[in-house]
mmCIF file of C-alpha atoms in Angstrom:
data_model
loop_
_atom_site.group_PDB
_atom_site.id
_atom_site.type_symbol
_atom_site.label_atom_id
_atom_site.label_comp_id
_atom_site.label_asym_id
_atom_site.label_seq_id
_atom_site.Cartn_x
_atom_site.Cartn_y
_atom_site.Cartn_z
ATOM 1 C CA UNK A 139 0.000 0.000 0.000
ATOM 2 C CA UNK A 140 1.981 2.975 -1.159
ATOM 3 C CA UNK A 141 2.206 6.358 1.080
ATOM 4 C CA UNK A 142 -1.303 8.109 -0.247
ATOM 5 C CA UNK A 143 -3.356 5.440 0.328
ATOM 6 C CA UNK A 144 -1.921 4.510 4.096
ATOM 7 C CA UNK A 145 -2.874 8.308 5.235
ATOM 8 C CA UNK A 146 -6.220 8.122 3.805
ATOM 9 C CA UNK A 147 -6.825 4.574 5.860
ATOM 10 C CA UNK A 148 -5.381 6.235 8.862
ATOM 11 C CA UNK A 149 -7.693 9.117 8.767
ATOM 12 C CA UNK A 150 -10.584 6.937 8.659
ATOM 13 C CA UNK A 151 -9.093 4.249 11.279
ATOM 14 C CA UNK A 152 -9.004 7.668 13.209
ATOM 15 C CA UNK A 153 -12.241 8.401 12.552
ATOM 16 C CA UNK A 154 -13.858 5.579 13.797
ATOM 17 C CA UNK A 155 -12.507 5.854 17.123
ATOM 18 C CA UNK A 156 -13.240 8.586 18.421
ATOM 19 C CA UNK A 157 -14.929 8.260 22.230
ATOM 20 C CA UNK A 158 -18.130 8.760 22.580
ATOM 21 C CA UNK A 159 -19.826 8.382 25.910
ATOM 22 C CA UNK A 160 -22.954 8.059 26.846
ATOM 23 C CA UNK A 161 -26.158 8.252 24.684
ATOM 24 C CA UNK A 162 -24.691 11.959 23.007
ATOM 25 C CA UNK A 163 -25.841 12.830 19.433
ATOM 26 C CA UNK A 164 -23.049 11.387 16.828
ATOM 27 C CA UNK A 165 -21.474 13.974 15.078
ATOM 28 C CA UNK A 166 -21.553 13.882 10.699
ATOM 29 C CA UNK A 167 -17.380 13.703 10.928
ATOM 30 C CA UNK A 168 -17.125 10.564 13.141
ATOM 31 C CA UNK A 169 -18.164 6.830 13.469
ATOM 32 C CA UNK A 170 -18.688 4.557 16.379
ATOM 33 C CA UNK A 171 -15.917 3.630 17.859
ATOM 34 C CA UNK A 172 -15.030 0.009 17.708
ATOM 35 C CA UNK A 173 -12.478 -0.811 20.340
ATOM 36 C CA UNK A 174 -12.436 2.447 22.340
ATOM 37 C CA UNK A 175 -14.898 3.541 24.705
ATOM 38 C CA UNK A 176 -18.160 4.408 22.674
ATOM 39 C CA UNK A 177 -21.672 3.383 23.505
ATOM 40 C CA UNK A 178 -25.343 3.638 21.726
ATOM 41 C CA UNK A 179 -28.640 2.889 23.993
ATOM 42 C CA UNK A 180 -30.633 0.507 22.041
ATOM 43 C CA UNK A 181 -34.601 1.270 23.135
ATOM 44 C CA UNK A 182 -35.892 -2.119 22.343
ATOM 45 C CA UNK A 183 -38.705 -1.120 25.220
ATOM 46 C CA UNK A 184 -39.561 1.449 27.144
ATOM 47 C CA UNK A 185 -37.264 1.018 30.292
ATOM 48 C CA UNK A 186 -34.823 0.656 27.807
ATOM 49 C CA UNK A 187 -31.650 -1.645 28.027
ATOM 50 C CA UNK A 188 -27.747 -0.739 29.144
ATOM 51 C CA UNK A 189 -25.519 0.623 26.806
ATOM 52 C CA UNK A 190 -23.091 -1.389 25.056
ATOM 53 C CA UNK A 191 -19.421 -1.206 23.826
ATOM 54 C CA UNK A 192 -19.534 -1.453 20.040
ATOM 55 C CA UNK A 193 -16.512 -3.711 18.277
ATOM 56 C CA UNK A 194 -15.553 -4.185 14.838
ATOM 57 C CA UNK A 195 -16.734 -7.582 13.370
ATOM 58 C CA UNK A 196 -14.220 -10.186 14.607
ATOM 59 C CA UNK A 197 -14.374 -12.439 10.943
ATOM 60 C CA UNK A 198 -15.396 -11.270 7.938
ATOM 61 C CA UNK A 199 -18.555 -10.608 7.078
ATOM 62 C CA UNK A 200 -19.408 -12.020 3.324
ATOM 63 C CA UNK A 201 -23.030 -11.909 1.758
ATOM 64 C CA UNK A 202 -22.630 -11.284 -1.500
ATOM 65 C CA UNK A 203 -19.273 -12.118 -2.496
ATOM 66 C CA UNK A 204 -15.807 -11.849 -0.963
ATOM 67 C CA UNK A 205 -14.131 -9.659 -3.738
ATOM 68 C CA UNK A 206 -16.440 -6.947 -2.372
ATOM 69 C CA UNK A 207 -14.730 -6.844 1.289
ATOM 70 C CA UNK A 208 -11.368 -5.059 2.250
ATOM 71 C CA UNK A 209 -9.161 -5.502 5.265
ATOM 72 C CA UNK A 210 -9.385 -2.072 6.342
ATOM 73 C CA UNK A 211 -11.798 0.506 7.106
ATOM 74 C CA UNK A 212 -13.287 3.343 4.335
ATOM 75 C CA UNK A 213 -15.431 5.578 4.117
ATOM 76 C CA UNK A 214 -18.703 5.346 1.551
ATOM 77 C CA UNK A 215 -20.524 8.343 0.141
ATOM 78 C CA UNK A 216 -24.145 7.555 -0.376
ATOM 79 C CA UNK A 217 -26.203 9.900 -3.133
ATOM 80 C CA UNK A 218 -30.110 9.854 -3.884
ATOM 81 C CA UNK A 219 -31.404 11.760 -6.650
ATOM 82 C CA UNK A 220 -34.447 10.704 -7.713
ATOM 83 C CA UNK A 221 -34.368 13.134 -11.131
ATOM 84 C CA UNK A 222 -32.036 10.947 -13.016
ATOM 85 C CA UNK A 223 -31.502 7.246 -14.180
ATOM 86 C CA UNK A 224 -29.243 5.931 -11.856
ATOM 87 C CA UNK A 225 -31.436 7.228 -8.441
ATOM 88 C CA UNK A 226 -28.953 5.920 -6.174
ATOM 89 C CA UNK A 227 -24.937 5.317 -6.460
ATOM 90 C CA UNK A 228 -22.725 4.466 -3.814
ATOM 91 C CA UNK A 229 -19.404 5.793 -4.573
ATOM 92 C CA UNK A 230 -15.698 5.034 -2.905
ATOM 93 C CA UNK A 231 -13.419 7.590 -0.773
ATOM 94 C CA UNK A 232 -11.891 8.521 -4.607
ATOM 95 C CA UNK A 233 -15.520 9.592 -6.273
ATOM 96 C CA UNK A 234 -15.347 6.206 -7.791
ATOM 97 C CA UNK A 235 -18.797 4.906 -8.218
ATOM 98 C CA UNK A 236 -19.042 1.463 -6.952
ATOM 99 C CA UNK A 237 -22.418 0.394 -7.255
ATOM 100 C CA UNK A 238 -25.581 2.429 -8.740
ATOM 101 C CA UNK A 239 -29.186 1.670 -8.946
ATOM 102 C CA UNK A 240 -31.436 3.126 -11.404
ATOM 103 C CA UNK A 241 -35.534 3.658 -11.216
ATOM 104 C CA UNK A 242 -37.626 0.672 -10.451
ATOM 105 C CA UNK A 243 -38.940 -1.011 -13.294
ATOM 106 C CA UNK A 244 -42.024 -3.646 -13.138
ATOM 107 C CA UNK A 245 -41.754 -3.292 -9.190
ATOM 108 C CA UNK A 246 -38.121 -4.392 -9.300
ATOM 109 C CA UNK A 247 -34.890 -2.338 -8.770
ATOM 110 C CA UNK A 248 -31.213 -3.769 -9.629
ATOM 111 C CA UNK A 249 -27.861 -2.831 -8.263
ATOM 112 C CA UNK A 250 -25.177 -2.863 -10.542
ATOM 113 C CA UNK A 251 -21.542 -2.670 -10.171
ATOM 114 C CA UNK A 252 -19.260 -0.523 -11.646
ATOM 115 C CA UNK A 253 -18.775 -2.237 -14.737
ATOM 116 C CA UNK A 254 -22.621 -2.449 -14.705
ATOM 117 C CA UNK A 255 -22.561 -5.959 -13.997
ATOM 118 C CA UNK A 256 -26.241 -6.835 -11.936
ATOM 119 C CA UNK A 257 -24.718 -7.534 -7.991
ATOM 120 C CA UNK A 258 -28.595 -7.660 -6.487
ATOM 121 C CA UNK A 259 -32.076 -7.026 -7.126
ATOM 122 C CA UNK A 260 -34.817 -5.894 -4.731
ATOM 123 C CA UNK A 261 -38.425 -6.476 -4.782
ATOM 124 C CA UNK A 262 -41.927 -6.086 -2.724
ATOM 125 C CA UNK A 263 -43.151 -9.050 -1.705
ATOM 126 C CA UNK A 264 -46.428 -7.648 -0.966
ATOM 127 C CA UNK A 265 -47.660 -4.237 0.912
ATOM 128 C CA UNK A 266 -47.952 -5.164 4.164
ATOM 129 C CA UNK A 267 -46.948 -2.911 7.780
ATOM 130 C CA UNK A 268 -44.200 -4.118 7.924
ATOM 131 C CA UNK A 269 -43.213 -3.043 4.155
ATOM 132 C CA UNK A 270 -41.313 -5.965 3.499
ATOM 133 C CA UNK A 271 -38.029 -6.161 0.839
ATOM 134 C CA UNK A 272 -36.563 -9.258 -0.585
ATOM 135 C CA UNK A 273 -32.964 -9.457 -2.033
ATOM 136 C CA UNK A 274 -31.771 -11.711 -4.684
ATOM 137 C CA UNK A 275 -28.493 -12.302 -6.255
ATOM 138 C CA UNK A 276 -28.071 -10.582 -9.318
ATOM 139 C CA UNK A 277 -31.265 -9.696 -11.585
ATOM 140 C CA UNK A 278 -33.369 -12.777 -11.136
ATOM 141 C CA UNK A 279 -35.428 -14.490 -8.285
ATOM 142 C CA UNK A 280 -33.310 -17.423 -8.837
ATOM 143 C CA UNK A 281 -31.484 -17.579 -5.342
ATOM 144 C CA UNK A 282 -32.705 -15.097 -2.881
ATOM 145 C CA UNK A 283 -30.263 -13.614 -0.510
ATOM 146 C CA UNK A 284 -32.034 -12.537 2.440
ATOM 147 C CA UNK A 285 -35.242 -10.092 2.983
ATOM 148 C CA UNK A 286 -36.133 -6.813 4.843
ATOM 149 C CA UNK A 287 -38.763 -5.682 7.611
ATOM 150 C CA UNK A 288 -39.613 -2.339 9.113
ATOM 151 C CA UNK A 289 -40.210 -2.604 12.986
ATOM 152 C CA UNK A 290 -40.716 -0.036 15.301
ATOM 153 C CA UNK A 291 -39.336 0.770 18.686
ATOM 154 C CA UNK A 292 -40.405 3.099 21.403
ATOM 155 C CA UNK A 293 -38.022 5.606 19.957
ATOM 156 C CA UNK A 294 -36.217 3.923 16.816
ATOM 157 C CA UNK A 295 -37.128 2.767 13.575
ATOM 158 C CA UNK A 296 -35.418 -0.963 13.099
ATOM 159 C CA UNK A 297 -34.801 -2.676 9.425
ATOM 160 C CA UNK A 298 -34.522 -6.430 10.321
ATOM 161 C CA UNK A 299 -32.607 -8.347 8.339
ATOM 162 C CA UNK A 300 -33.127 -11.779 7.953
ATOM 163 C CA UNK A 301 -31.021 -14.380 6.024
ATOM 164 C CA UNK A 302 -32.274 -16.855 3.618
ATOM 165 C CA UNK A 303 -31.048 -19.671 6.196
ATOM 166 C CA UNK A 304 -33.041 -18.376 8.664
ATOM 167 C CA UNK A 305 -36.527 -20.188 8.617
ATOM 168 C CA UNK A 306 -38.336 -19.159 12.011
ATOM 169 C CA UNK A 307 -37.305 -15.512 11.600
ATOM 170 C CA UNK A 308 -37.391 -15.456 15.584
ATOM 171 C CA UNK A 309 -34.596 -12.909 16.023
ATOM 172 C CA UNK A 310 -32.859 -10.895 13.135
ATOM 173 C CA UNK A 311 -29.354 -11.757 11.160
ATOM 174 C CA UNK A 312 -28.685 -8.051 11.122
ATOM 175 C CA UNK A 313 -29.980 -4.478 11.496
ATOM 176 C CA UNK A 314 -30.381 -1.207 10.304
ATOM 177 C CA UNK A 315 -30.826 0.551 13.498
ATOM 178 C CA UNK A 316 -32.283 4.705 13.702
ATOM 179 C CA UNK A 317 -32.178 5.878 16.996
ATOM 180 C CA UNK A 318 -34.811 8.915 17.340
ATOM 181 C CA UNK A 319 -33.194 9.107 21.243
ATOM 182 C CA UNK A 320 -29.410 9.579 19.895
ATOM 183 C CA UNK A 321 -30.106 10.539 16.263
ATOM 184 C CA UNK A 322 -27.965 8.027 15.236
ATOM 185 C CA UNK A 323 -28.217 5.398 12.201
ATOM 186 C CA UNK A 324 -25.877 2.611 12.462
ATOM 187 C CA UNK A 325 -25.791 -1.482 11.117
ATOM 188 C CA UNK A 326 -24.737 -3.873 13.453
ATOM 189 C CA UNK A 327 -25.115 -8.084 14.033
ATOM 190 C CA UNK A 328 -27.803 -10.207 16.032
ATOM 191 C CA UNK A 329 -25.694 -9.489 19.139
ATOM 192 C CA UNK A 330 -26.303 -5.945 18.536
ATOM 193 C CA UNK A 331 -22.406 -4.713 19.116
ATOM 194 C CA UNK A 332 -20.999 -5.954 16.406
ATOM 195 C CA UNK A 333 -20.828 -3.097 13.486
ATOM 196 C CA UNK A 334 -20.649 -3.134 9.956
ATOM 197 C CA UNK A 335 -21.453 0.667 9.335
ATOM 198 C CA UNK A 336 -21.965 3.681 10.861
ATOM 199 C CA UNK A 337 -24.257 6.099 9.269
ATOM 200 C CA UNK A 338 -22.948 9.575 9.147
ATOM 201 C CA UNK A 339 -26.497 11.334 9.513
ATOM 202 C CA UNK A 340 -28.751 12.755 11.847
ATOM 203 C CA UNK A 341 -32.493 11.151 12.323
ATOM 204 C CA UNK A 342 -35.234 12.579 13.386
ATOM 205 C CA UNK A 343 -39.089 12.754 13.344
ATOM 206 C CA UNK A 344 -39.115 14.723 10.626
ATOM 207 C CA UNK A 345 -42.125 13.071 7.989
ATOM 208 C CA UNK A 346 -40.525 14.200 5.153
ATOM 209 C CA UNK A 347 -38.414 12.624 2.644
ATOM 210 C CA UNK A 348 -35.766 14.545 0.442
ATOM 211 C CA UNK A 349 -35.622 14.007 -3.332
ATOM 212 C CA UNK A 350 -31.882 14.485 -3.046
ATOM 213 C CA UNK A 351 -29.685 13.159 -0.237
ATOM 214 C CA UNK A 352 -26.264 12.604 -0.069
ATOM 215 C CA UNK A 353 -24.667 11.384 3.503
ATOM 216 C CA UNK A 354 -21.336 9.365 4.630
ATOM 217 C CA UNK A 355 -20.661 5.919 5.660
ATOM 218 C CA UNK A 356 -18.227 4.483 7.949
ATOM 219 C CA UNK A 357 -17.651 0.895 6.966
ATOM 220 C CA UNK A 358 -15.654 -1.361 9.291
ATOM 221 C CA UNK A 359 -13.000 -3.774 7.839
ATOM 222 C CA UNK A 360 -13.529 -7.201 6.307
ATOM 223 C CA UNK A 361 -17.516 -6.392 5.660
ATOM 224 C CA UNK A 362 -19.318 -6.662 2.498
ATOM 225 C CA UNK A 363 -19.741 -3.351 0.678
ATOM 226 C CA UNK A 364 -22.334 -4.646 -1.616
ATOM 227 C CA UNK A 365 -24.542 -6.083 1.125
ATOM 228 C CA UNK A 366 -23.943 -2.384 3.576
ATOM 229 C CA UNK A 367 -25.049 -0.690 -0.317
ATOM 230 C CA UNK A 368 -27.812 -2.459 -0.678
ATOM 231 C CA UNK A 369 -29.161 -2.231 2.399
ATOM 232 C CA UNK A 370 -28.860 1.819 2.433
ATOM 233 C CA UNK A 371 -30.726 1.206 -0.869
ATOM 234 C CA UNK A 372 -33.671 -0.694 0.698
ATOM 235 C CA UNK A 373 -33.628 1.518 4.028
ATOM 236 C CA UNK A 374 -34.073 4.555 1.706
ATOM 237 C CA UNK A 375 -37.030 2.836 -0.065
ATOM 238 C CA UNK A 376 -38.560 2.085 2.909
ATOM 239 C CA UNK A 377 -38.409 5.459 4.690
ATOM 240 C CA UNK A 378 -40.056 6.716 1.369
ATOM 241 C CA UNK A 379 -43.256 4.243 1.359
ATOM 242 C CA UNK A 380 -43.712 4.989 4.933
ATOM 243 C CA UNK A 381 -44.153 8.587 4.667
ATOM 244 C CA UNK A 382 -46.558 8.627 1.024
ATOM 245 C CA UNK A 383 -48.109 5.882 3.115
ATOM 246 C CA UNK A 384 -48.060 3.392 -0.454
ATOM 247 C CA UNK A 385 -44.771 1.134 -1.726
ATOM 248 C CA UNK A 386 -42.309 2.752 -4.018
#
């Protein structure tokens, strides 16, 4: 890894571990920290539960494929703009577009790489509360990855994730977690301290839904990038059909 490249990883090594006590509001420049002090409340009820020390995944963490993972940390830049073709792209710390999505078409959406390749495709199994999404490998419904569910917690918004393997559904595989206490957004395992990727953003209540976004992501080593993308894909599509109340 020549010089360049070994500052850049530093700066975002540094930037995940920053300390952050208590249940503080994360600022846009950091990410959890993984191995130094840093804690997130996790409001599953109403008494709530303890906070937790957050680590970085201890083996790697392959869904999609393994040429998607690195062994260090980066950062992701996440874009929506729903006026052109590709609606979503998901680009590296160089501007380098890594994976795109364009507008729905005949209720399904693709993610491509960046040699336009189809990585996964995401469809509606039916409208239902819970607004579920199901993933499949490349663009067919040939072998189906895992699917998506909106809960709700006292003062969060959960995306469950649960793998194909996983027939009773009785506890997630991962989690998109928004934290309306903290205003944090953040993707972590079943045991609910292990992170793939912080969301550099700041939820609220707010019931409306931006045509453009654009927000940073702090992805830990050894984790899927393609799996993290599509799942800020699905989150975003989800947010949207809950607040125009139909599926989009």
């Amino acid at each position: 890894m020549d010089a360049r490249l070994m500052s850049r990883h530093s700066k975002v090594v540094a930037s995940l571990f920053v300390p952050i006590t208590g249940a503080h509001k994360v600022p846009s420049s950091s990410g959890y920290s993984m191995s130094s002090p840093c804690y997130s409340s996790d409001d599953d009820s109403r008494k709530g539960t303890p906070d937790r020390v957050f680590k970085q995944p201890e083996y790697p963490i392959v869904i999609v494929d393994q040429k998607y993972c690195s062994n260090y940390p980066m950062t992701l830049t996440f874009e929506k703009n729903g006026q052109v073709e590709d609606k979503f792209k998901i680009s590296d710390e160089d501007g380098h577009v890594l994976f795109k999505a364009s507008k729905k078409k005949n209720g399904r959406r693709v993610m491509l790489d960046d040699s336009d390749e189809p990585v996964i495709s995401f469809t509606t199994k039916h409208i239902t509360m819970h607004r579920r999404r199901q993933a499949y490998r490349g663009d067919s419904s040939d072998q189906r990855l895992f699917s998506v569910k909106k809960t709700r917690g006292f003062k969060s918004l959960r995306y469950d994730v649960f793998m194909t393997s996983n027939m009773t559904e009785s506890t997630f595989n991962y989690r998109v977690y928004d934290s309306y206490r903290d205003g944090s957004s953040v993707i972590y395992a079943s045991d609910k301290v292990t992170v793939l990727a912080q969301l550099n953003i700041q939820v609220t209540h707010q019931k409306t839904v931006k045509a453009e976004e654009k927000f940073t992501v702090a992805l830990s080593p050894n984790v899927d990038k393609a799996f993290v993308s599509a799942l800020l894909i699905i989150r975003e599509e989800v947010r949207k059909s809950r607040y125009k109340g139909y599926e989009s």
